[in-house]
Coordinates of C-alpha atoms in Angstrom, one line a residue:
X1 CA 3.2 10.8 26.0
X2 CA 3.5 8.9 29.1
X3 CA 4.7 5.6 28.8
X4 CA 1.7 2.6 30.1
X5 CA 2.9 0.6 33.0
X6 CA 3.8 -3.1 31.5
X7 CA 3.3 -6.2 34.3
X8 CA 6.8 -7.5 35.9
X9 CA 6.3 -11.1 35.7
X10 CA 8.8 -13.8 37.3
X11 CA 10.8 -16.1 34.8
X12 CA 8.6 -18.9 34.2
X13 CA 10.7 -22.0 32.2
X14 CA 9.3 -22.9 29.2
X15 CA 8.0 -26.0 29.9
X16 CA 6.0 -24.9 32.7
X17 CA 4.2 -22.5 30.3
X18 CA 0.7 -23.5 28.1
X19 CA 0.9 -22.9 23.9
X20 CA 0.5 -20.0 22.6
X21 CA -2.8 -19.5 21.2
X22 CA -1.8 -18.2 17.3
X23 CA -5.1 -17.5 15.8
X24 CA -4.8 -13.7 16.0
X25 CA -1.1 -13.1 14.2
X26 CA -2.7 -15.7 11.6
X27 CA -6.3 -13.5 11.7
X28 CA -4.4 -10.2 11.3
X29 CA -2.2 -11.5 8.5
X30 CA -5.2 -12.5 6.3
X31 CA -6.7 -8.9 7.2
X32 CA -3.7 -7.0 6.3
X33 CA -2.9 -9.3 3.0
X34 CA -6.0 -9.4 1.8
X35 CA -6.3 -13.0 1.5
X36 CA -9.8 -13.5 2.8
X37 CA -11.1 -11.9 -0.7
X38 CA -10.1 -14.9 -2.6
X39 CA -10.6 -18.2 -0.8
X40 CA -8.1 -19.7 -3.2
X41 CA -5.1 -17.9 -1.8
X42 CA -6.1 -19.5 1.7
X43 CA -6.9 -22.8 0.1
X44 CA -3.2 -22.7 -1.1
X45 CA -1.6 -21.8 1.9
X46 CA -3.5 -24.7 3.7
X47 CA -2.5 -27.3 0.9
X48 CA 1.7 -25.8 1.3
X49 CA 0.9 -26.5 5.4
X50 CA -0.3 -29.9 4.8
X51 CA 2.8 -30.9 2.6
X52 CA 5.2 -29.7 5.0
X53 CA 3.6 -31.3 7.2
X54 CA 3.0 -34.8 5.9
X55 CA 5.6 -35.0 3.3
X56 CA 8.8 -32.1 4.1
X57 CA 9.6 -32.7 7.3
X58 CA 9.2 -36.3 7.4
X59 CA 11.5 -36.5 4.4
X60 CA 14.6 -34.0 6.8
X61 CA 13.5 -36.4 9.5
X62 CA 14.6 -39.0 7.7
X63 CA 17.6 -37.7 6.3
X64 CA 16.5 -36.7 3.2
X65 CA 19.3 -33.4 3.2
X66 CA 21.9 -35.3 4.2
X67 CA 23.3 -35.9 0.6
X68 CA 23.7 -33.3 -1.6
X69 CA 22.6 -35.0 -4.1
X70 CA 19.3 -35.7 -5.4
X71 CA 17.8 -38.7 -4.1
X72 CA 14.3 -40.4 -4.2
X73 CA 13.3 -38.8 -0.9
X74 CA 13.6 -35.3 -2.7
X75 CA 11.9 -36.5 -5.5
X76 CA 8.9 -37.3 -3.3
X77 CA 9.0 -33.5 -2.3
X78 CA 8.9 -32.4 -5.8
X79 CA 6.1 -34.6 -6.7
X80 CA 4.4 -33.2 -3.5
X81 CA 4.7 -29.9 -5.2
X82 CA 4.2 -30.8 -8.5
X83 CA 0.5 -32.4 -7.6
X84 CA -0.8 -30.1 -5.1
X85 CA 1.1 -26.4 -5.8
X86 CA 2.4 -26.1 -9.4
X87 CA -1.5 -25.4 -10.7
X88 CA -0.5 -21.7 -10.1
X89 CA -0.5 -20.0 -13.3
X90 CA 1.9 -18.0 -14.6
X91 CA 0.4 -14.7 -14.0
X92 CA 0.0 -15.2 -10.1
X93 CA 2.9 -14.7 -9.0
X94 CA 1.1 -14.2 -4.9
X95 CA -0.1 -17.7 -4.8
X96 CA 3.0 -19.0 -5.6
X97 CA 4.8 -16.7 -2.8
X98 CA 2.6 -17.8 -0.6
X99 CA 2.7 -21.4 -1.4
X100 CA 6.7 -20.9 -1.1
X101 CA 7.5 -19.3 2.1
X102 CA 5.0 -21.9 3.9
X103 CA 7.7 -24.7 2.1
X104 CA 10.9 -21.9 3.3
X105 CA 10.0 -22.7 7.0
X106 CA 10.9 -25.8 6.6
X107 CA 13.5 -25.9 4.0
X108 CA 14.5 -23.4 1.4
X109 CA 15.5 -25.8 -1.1
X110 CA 12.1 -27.6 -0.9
X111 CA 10.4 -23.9 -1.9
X112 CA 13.0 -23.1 -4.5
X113 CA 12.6 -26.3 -6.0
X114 CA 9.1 -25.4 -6.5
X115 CA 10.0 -22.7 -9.2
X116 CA 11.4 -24.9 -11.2
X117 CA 7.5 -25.6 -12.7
X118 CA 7.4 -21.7 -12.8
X119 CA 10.3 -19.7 -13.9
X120 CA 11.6 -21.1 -17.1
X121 CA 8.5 -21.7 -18.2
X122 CA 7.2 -18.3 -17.3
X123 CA 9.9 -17.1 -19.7
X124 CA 8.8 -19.3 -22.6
X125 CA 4.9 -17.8 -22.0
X126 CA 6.2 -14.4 -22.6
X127 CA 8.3 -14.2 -24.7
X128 CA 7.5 -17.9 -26.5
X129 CA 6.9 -18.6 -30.6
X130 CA 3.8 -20.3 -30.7
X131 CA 5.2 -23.5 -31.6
X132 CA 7.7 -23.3 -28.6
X133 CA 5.0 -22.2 -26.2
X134 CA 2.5 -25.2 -27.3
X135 CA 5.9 -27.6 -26.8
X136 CA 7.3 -26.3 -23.5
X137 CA 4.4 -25.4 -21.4
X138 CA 2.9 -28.7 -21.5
X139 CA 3.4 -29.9 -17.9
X140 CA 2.8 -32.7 -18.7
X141 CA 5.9 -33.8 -20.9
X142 CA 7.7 -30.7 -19.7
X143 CA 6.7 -30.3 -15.7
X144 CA 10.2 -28.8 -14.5
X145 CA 12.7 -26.5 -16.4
X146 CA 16.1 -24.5 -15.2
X147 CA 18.0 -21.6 -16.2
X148 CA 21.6 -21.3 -17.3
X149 CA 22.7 -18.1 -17.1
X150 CA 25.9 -17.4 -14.6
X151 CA 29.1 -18.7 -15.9
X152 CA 32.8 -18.9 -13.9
X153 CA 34.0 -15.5 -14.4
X154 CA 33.6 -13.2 -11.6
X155 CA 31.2 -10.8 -12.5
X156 CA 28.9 -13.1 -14.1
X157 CA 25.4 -13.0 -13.3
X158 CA 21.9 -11.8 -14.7
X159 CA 23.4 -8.2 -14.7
X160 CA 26.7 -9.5 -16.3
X161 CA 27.9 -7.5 -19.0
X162 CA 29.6 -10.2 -20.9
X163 CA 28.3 -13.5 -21.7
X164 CA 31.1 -16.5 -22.4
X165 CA 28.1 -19.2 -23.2
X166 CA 28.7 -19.3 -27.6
X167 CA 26.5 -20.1 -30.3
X168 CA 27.8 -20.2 -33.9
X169 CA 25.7 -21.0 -37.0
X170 CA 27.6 -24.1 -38.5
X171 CA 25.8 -26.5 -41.5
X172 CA 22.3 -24.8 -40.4
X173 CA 22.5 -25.6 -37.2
X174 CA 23.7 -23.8 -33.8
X175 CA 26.4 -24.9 -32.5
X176 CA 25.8 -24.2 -29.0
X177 CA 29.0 -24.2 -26.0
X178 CA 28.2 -23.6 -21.8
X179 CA 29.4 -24.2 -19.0
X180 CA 27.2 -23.0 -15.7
X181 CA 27.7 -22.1 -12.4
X182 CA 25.3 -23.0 -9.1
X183 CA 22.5 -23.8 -11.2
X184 CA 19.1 -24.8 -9.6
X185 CA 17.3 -27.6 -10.8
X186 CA 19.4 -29.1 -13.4
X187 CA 19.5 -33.0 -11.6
X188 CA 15.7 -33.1 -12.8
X189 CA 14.6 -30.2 -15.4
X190 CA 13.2 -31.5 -18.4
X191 CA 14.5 -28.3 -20.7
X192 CA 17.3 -25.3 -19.8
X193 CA 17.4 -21.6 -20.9
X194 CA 20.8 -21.2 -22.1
X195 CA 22.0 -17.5 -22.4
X196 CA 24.6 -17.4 -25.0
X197 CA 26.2 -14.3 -26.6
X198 CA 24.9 -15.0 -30.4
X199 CA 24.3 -11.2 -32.1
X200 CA 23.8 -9.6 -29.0
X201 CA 22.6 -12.4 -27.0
X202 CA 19.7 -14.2 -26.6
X203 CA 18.3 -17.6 -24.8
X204 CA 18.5 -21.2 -26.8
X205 CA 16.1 -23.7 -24.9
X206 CA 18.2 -27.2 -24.6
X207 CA 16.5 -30.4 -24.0
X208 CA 18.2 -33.7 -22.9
X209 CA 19.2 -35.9 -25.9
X210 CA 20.2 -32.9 -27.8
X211 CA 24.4 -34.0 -27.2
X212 CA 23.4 -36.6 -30.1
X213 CA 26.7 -38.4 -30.2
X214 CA 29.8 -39.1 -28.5
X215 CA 31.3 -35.4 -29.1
X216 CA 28.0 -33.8 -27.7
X217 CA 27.6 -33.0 -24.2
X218 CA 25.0 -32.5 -22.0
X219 CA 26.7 -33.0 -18.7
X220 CA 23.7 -32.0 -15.9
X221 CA 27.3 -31.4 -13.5
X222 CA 28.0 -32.8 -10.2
X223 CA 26.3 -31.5 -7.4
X224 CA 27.0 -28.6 -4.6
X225 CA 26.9 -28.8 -1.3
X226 CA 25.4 -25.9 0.5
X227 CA 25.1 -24.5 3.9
X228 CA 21.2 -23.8 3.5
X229 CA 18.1 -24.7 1.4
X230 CA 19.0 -28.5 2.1
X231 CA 16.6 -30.0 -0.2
X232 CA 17.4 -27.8 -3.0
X233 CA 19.2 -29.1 -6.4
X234 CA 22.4 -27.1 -7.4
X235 CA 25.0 -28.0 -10.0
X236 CA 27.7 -26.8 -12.5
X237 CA 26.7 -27.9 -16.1
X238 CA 28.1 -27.8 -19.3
X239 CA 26.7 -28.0 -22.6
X240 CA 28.0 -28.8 -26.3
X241 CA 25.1 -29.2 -28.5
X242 CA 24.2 -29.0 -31.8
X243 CA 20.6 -27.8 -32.3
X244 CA 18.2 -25.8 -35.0
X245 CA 17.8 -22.4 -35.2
X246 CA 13.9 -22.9 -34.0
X247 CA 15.4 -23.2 -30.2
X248 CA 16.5 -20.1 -29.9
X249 CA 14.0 -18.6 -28.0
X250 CA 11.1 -16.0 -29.6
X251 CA 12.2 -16.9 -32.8
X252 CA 14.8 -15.4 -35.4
X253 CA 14.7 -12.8 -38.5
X254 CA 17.2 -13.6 -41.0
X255 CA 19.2 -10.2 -42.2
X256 CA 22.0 -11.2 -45.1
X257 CA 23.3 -14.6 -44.6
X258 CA 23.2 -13.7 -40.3
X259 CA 20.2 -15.1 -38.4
X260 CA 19.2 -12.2 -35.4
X261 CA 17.1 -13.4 -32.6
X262 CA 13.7 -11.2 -32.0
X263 CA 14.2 -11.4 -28.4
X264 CA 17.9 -10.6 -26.3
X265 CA 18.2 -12.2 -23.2
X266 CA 17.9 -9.6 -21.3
X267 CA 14.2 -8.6 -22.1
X268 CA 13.1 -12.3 -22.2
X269 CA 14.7 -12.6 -18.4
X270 CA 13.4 -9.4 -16.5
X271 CA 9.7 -9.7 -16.2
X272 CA 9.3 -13.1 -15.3
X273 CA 12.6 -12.3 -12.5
X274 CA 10.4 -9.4 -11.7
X275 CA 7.9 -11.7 -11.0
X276 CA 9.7 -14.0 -8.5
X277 CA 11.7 -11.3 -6.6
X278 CA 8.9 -11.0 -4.6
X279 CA 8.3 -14.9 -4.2
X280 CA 11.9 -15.3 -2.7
X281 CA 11.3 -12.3 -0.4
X282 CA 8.4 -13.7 1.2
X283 CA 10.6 -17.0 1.7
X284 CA 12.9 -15.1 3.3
X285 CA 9.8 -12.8 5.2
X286 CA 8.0 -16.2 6.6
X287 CA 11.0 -17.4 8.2
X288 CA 11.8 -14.2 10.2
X289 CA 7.8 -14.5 11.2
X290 CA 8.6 -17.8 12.1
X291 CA 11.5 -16.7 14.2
X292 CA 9.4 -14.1 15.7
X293 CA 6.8 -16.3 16.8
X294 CA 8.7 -19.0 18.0
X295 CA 11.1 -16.2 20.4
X296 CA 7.1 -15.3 21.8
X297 CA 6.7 -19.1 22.5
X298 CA 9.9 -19.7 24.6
X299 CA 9.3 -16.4 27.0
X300 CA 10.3 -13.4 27.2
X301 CA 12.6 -12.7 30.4
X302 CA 12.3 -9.1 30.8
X303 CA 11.2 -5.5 29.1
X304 CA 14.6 -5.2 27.6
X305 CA 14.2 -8.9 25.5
X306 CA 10.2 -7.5 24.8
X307 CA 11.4 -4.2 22.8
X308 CA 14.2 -6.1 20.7
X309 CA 11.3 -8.5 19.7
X310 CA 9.2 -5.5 18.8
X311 CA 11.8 -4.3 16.5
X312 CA 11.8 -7.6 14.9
X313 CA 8.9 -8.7 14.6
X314 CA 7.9 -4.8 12.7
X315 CA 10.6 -5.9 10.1
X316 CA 9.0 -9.1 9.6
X317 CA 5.8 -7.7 9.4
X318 CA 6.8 -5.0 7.2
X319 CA 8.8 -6.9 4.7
X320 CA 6.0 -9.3 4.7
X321 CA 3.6 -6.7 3.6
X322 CA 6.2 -5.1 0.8
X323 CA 6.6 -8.8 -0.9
X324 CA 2.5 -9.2 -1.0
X325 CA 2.1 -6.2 -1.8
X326 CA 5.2 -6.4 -5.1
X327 CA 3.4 -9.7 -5.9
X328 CA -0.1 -8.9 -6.4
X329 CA 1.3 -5.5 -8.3
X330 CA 3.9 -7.4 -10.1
X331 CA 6.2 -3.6 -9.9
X332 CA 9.5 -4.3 -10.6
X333 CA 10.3 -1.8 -8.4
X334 CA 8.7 -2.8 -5.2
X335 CA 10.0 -6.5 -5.9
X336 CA 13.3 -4.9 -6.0
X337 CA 12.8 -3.2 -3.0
X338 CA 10.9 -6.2 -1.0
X339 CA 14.5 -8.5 -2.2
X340 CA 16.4 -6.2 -0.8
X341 CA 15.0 -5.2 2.1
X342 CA 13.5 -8.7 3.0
X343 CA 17.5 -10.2 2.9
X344 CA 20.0 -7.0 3.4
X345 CA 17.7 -5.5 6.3
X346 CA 14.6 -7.8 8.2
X347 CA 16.7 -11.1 8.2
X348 CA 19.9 -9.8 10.3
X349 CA 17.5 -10.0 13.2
X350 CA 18.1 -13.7 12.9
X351 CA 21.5 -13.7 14.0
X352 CA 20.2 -12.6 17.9
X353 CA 18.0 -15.6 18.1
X354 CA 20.3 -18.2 16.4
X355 CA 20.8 -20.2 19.1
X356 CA 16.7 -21.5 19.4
X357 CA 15.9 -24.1 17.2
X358 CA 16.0 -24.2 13.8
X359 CA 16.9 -20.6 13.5
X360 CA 20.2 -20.9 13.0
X361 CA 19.2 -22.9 9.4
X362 CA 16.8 -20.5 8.8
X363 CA 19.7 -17.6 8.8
X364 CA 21.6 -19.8 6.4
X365 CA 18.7 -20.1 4.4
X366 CA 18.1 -16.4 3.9
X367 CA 22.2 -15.8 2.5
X368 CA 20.8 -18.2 -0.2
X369 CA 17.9 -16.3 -0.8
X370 CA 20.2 -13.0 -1.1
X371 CA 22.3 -14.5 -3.7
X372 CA 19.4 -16.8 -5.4
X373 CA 17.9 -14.9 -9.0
X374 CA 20.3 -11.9 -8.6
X375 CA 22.7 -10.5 -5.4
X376 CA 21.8 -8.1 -3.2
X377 CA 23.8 -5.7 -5.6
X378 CA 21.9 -6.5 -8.7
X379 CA 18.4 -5.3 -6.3
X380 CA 20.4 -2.0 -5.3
X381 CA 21.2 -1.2 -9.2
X382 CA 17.5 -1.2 -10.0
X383 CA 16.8 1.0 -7.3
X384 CA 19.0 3.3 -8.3
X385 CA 18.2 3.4 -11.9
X386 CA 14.7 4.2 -10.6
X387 CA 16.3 6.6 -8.0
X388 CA 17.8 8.2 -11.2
X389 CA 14.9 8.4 -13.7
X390 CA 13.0 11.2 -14.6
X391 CA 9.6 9.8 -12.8
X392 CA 10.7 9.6 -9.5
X393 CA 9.8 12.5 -8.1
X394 CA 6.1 12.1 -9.2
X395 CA 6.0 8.2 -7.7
X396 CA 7.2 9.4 -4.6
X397 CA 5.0 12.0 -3.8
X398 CA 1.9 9.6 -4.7
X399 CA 3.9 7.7 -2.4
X400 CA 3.3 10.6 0.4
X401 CA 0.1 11.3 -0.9
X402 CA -1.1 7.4 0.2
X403 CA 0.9 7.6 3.9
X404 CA -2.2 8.3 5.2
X405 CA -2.0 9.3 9.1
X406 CA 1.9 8.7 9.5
X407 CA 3.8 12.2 9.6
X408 CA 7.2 10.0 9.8
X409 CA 6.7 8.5 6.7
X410 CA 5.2 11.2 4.8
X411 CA 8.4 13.4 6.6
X412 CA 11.0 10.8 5.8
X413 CA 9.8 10.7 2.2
X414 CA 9.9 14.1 1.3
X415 CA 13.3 14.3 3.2
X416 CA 14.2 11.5 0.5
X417 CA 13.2 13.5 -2.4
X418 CA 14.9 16.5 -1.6
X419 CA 17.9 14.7 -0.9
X420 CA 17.7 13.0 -4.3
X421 CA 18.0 16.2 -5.9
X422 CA 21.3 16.7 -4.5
X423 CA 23.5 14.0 -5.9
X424 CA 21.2 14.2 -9.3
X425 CA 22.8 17.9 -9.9
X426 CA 26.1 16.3 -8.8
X427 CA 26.3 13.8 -11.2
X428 CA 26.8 11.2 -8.6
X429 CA 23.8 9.1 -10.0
X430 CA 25.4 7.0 -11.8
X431 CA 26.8 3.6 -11.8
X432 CA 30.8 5.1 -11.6
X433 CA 29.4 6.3 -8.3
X434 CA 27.5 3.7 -6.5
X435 CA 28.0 4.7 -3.3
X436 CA 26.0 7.4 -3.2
X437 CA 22.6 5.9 -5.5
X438 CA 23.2 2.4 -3.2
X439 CA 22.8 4.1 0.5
X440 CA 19.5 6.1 -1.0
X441 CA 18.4 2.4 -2.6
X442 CA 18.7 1.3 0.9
X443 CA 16.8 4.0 2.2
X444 CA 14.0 3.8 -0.3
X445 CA 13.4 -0.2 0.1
X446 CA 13.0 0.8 3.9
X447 CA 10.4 3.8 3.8
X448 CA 8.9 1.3 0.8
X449 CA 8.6 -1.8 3.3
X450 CA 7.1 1.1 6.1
X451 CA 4.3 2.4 3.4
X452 CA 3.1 -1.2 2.5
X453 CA 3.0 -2.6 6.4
X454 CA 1.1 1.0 7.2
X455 CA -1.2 0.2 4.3
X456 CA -1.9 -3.0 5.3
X457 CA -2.6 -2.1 9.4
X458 CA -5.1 0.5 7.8
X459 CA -6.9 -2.0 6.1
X460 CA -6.6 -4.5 9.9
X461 CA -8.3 -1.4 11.6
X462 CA -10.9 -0.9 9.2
X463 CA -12.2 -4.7 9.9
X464 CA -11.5 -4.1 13.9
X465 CA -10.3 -7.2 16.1
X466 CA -8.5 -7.5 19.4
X467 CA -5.1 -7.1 17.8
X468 CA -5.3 -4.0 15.7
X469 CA -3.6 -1.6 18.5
X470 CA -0.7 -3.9 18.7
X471 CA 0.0 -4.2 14.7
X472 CA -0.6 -0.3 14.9
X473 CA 1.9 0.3 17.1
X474 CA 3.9 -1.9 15.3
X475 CA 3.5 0.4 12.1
X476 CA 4.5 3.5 14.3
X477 CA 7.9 2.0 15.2
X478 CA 8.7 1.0 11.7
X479 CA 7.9 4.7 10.0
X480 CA 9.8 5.9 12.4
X481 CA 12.8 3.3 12.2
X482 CA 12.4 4.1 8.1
X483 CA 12.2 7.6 8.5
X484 CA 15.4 8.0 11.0
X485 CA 17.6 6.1 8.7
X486 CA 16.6 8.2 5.4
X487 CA 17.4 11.6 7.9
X488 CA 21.0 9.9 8.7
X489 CA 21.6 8.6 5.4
X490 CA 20.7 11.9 3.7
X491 CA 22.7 14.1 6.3
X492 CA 25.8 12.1 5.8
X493 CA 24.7 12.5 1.6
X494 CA 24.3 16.3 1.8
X495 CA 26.9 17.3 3.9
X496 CA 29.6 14.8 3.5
X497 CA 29.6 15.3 -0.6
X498 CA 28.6 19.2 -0.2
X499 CA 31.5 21.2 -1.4
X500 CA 32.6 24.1 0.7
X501 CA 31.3 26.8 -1.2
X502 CA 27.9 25.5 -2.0
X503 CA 24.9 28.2 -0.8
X504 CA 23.3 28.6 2.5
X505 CA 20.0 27.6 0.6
X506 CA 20.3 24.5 -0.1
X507 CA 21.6 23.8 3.8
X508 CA 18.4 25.7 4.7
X509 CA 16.0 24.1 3.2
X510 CA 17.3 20.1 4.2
X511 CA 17.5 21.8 7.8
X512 CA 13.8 22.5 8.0
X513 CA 13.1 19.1 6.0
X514 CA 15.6 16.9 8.8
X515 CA 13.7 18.9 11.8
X516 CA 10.6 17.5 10.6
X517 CA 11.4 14.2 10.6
X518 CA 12.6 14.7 14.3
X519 CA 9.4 16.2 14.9
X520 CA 7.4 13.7 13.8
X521 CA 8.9 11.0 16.0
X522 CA 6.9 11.7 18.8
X523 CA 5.4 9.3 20.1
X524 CA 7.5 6.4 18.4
X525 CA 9.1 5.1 21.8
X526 CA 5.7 5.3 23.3
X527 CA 4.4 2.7 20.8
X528 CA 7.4 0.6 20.9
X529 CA 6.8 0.4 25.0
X530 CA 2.9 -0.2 24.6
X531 CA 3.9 -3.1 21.6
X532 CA 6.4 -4.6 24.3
X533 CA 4.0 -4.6 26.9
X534 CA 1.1 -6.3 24.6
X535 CA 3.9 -9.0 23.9
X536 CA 4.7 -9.3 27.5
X537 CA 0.8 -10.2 28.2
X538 CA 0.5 -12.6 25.5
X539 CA 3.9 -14.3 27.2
X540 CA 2.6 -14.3 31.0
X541 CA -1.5 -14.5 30.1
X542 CA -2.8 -13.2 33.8

């Protein structure tokens, strides 16, 4: 395919230059994401808009992030958020990503404090007594809540093994010791989750007021300073309470003179993290939009700046599409993948651009985001314990089945599950060898983030509109991107842990698989060339 001629313009300053005109990007987006079926979704995202708008950025205007501490100016954010966003219920988790990565463009922190009315309570309505639910999820007493679960030690976490957080029974009540580490939202919560190792551990719900006397503590810590999310709360608290058994969260049995919690901490924690996996991905998936946009805005000097934007802005748009798509699904799976890929992957392309404004805070933002709710590791060990189950093989090739018209996914896919196979009769699935399950975690987040942006340009077509060729394009570079790095990731997989004398079959067979993935690449640098041109007009309109 012969490559389109693209226009040679002359460096115009920016100044000199009229506004872009964003209607289409924000057109195609509601196309792609669905949102035009529910007018609510819209009706949120224009509500987030106006309080950055009239409340966020007047507040950093002001110097609202200048202490780390939390002041009445950040208050006034919160109660922004508390009146016009925190209506979203529990089970919605889209209109709350939404809502959020509208706040992220201006501040992290302001978004992250918004999950303070979300994920502790979204915890106490699963997994809840009755009584605890009726107490705790009135918003009205209760609007904000935190979680404590990461203590000092290194390798603490919510995928730590060990738990130093203590409870002992003592005069029928629980005697309750813990000390935190970079909490969120502890300066204003109203209750805290405390994981504690008591039989097996589980979650105790603490409430100010519960120290009771001098020898009680319920220290909400001094806060941290941190290089993004500027609005944000974050302390190190520490806990000495005394409280009944009736706190511990989803109630108790008692076996013998032992009381054993019905839920562990682990199973009360994962859905409702699944849940917000996604959120923080689209945080971190608006503000590489927004970088996108704004490089569009200031110019574009020649074909070479043009293509690098193209490869941007397709992992914006794709890990946009993977986080909307994990939200409205609610898989912990794709949230995994759209974490991982949103903050490991689409946000390096940051770095390029950090010296326009505000980018450079927006890249110190997203290394928050790949810490906040679980590292990047943590993402990568879910993966792989999918990587490694039984149903894989049938998920990915429904995952083929849906590619639709894209040979490079549907190639780089199969390519993956072949490869799979490889290390799985190796034994190298397995958390002693994370090397191995990581790089194909990597690779799957990718080919992921490529099906849901080709998924959503197939539903952009279907409605028609001036953009469609450019976002289709778009896809074609990104299955192609996804599919090259799953052909060199698996190469270096089969042949670098191949032992010497393992059969010509095997080689064979990932031979004809890798030469159809170079096959189906045709045509990839075409559409990146016809995307770069299309970016080129909308920078120098005739």
């Amino acid at each position: 395919t012969r490559a389109p001629s693209w226009p040679r313009p002359k460096f115009r300053r920016p100044e000199s230059r009229n506004s872009m005109d964003a209607a289409w990007r924000a057109d195609a987006h509601r196309s792609m994401w669905r949102l035009d079926a529910d007018p609510r979704l819209c009706e949120l995202r224009e509500t987030a808009r106006r309080i950055v708008r009239d409340v966020v950025m007047p507040a950093l205007a002001a110097g609202a992030a200048d202490s780390p501490g939390w002041t009445a100016a950040k208050a006034r954010v919160l109660d922004a958020c508390t009146t016009g966003l925190l209506a979203c219920p529990p089970e919605s988790p889209l209109a709350l990503g939404l809502a959020a990565a509208e706040l992220a463009v201006a501040d992290g922190g302001a978004a992250t404090c918004l999950l303070s009315g979300y994920l502790a309570h979204s915890i106490v309505h699963d997994f809840g007594t009755p009584e605890q639910r009726a107490r705790y999820l009135d918003r009205a007493r209760y609007p904000h809540g935190a979680l404590c679960l990461t203590e000092p030690p290194p390798g603490a976490g919510v995928d730590a093994l060990t738990l130093t957080g203590s409870a002992h029974l003592v005069d029928a009540l629980l005697e309750v010791e813990k000390r935190g580490r970079l909490i969120s939202h502890m300066e204003f919560a109203d209750f805290v989750l405390l994981a504690v190792d008591f039989e097996g551990g589980c979650l105790i719900v603490a409430e100010p007021g519960d120290e009771g006397n001098a020898e009680g503590l319920f220290d909400r810590g001094r806060p941290v300073r941190t290089l993004g999310h500027r609005l944000a709360s974050v302390t190190s608290p520490s806990f000495r309470l005394r409280v009944p058994p009736s706190r511990i969260l989803g109630g108790y049995t008692v076996e013998g003179d032992r009381l054993v919690p019905n839920v562990g901490y682990r199973q009360a924690l994962e859905p409702a993290l699944a849940r917000c996996r996604p959120v923080v991905a689209l945080m971190t998936a608006g503000k590489l939009l927004a970088t996108v946009e704004g490089v569009l805005s200031q110019g574009l000097p020649d074909i070479a700046a043009a293509l690098r934007l193209v490869d941007a802005w397709a992992d914006a748009e794709a890990a946009a599409a993977l986080a909307v798509q994990a939200a409205r699904t609610s898989d912990p799976v794709t949230g995994a993948a759209a974490r991982l890929f949103a903050t490991a992957h689409a946000a390096q392309h940051m770095t390029q651009y950090a010296n326009m404004p505000h980018v450079l805070e927006w890249s110190m933002d997203a290394q928050v985001e790949a810490v906040y709710l679980g590292a990047e590791s943590v993402q990568r060990r879910h993966l792989a314990a999918f990587i490694a189950a039984p149903d894989f093989p049938s998920r990915l090739a429904a995952w083929a089945a849906e590619a639709g018209e894209s040979g490079s996914l549907r190639a780089g896919l199969a390519l993956l599950g072949w490869t799979v196979e490889f290390p799985r009769r190796a034994r190298l699935l397995t958390d002693a060898r994370q090397g191995p399950a990581f790089a194909l975690a990597d690779v799957l987040c990718r080919l992921l983030a490529a099906h849901a942006l080709a998924a959503g340009v197939r539903t952009l077509r279907a409605a028609g509109g001036p953009c469609a060729g450019f976002f289709t394009d778009l896809c074609v570079a990104e299955s192609a991107a996804a599919a090259s790095a799953a052909a060199q990731v698996s190469t270096s997989l089969v042949f670098g842990y191949a032992p010497e004398s393992t059969a010509e079959e095997d080689p064979r067979r990932f031979s004809c698989l890798r030469a159809a993935v170079d096959a189906a690449l045709s045509g990839a640098q075409a559409a990146r060339l016809r995307a770069a041109a299309f970016l080129l007009l909308q920078a120098f309109p005739p």
